[in-house]
Short mmCIF file of C-alpha atoms and ligand atoms in Angstrom, two decimals:
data_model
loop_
_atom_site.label_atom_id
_atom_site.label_comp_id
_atom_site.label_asym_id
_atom_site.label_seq_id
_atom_site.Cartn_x
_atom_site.Cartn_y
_atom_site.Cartn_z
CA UNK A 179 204.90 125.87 78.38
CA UNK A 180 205.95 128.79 76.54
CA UNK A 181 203.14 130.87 74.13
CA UNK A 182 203.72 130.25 70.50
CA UNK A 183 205.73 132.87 68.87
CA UNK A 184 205.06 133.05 65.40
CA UNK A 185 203.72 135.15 63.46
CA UNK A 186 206.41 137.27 65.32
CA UNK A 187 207.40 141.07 65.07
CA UNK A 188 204.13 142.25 66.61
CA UNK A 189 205.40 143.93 69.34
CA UNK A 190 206.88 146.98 68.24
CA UNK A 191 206.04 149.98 70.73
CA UNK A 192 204.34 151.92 67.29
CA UNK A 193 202.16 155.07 68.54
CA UNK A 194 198.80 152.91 67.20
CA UNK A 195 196.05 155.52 66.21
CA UNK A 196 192.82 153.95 68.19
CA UNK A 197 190.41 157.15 67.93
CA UNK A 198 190.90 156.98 64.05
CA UNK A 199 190.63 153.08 64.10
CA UNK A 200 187.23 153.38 66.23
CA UNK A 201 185.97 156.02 64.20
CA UNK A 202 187.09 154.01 60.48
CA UNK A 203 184.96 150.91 62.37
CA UNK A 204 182.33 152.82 62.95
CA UNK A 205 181.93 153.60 59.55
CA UNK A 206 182.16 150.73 58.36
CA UNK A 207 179.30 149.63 59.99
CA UNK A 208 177.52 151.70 57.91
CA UNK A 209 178.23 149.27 54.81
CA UNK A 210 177.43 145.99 56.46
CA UNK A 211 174.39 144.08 55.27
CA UNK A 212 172.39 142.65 57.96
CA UNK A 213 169.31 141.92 57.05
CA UNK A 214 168.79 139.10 59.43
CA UNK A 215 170.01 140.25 62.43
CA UNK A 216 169.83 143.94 61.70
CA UNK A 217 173.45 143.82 64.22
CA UNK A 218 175.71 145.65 62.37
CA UNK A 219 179.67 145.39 63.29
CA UNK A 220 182.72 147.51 62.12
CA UNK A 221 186.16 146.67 62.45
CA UNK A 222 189.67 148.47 61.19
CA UNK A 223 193.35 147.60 62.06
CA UNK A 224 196.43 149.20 61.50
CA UNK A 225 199.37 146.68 60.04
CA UNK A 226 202.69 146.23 61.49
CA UNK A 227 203.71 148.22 58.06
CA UNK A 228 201.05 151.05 59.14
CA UNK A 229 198.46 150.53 56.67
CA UNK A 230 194.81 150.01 57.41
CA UNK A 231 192.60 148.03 56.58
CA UNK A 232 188.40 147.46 57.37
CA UNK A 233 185.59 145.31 57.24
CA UNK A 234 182.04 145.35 57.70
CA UNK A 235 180.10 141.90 58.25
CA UNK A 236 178.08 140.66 55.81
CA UNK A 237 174.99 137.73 56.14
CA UNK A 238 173.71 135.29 54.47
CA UNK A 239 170.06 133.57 54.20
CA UNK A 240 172.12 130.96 55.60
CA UNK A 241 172.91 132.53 59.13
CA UNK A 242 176.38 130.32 59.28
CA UNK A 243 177.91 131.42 56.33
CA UNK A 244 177.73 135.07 57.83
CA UNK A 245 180.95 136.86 57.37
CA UNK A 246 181.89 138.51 60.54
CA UNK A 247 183.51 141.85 60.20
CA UNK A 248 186.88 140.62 61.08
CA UNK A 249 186.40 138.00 58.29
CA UNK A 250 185.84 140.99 55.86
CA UNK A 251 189.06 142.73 57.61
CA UNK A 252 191.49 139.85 57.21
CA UNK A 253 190.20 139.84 53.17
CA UNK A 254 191.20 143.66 52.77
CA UNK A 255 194.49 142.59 54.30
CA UNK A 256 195.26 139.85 52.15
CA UNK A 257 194.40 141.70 49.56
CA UNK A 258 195.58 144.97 49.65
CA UNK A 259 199.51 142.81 50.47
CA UNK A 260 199.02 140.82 53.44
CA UNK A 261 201.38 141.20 56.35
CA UNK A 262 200.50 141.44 60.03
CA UNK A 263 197.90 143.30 62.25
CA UNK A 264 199.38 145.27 64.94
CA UNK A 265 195.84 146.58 66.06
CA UNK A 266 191.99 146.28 66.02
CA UNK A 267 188.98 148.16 66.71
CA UNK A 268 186.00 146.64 66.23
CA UNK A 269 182.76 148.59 67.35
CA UNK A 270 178.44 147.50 66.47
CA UNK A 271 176.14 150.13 64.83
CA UNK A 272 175.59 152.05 68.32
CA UNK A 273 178.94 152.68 68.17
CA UNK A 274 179.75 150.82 71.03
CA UNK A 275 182.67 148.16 71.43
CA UNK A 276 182.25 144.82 70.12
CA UNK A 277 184.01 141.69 71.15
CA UNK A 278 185.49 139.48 68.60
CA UNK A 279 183.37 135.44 68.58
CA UNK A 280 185.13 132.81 68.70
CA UNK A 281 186.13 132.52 65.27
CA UNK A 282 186.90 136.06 64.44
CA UNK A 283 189.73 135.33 67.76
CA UNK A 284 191.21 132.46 65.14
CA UNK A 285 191.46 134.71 62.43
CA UNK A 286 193.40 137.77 64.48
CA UNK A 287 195.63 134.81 65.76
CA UNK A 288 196.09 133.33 62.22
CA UNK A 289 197.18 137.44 60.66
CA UNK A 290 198.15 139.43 63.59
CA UNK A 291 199.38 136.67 65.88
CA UNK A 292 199.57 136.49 70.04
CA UNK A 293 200.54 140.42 70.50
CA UNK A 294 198.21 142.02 68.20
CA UNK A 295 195.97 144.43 70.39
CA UNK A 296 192.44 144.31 69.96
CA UNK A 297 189.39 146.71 71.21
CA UNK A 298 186.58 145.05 72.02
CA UNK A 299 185.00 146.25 75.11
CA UNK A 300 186.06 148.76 77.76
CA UNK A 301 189.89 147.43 77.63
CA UNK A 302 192.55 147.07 74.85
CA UNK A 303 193.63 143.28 75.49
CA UNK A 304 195.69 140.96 73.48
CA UNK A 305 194.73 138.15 70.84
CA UNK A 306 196.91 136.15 73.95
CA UNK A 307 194.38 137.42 75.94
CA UNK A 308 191.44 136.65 74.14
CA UNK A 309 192.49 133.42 72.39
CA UNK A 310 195.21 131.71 75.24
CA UNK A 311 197.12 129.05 74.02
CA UNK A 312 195.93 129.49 70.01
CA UNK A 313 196.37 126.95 67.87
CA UNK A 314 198.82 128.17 64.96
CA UNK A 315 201.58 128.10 62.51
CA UNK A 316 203.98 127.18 65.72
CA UNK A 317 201.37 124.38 66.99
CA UNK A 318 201.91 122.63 63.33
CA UNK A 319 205.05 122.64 62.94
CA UNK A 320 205.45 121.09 66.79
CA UNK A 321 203.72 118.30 64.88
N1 LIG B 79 179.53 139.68 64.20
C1 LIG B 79 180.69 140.22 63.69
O1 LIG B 79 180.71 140.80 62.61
N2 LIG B 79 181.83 140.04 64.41
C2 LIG B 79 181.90 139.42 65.62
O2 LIG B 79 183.00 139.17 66.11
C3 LIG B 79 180.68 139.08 66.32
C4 LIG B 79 179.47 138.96 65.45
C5 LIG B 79 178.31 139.82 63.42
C6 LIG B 79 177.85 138.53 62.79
C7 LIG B 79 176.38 138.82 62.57
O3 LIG B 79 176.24 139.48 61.32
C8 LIG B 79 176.00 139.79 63.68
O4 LIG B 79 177.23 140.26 64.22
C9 LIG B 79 175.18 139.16 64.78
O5 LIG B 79 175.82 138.01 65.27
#
């Protein structure tokens, strides 16, 4: 069994800027609102096109309609003209890495597909990585 390939055109060898990418996340973080969990998470990506776009998460009374940072990521990409992510930091309020949950690894699969890198912890792996054998465009149209 092959990975799926779409979205595809995510592996261009593009010089990605990570220190400015960690340091936009950071920054972010500083615009989350966390009241609840007072855990506050950063993320910026550069697209495929070489903009960049952030998030910050944002909670809710209702803990499960939180909005991850990622979540507030992909909405800055859709709406500043969509496209694919080539790359992601995502960092907490220390400053230190922070993994992608579970859903957040749908959403990077969904707009920057299986080659997208993502930052996370000590190493730079891909959504492939993190999400193997996503379920996707490719997996629907396998029907
Ligand atoms: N959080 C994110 O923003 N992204 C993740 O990938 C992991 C978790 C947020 C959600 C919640 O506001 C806080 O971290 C604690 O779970």
């Amino acid at each position: 069994m092959t990975e799926p390939s779409l979205p595809s055109g995510n592996d261009a060898q593009v010089s990605i800027p990570w220190d400015e990418l960690r340091s936009l996340a950071r920054d972010a973080t500083t615009r989350s609102y966390v009241p609840y969990s007072n855990f506050a998470v950063g993320a910026a990506a550069v697209t495929v096109d070489g903009r960049i776009v952030t998030g910050s998460n944002i909670e809710n009374a209702s803990y499960g309609l939180t909005l991850c940072a990622e979540c507030s990521l992909v909405s800055d990409l859709v709406r500043t003209g969509g496209g694919l992510l080539r790359a992601v930091a995502v960092v907490s309020g220390s400053g230190e890495p922070c993994m992608p949950c579970g859903r957040c690894r749908q959403l990077l699969f969904e707009h920057g597909g299986p080659d997208c890198l993502v930052e996370g912890d000590d190493q730079i792996r891909t959504v492939a990585e993190l999400l193997p054998g996503g379920f996707g465009p490719d997996r629907m149209a396998q029907g």
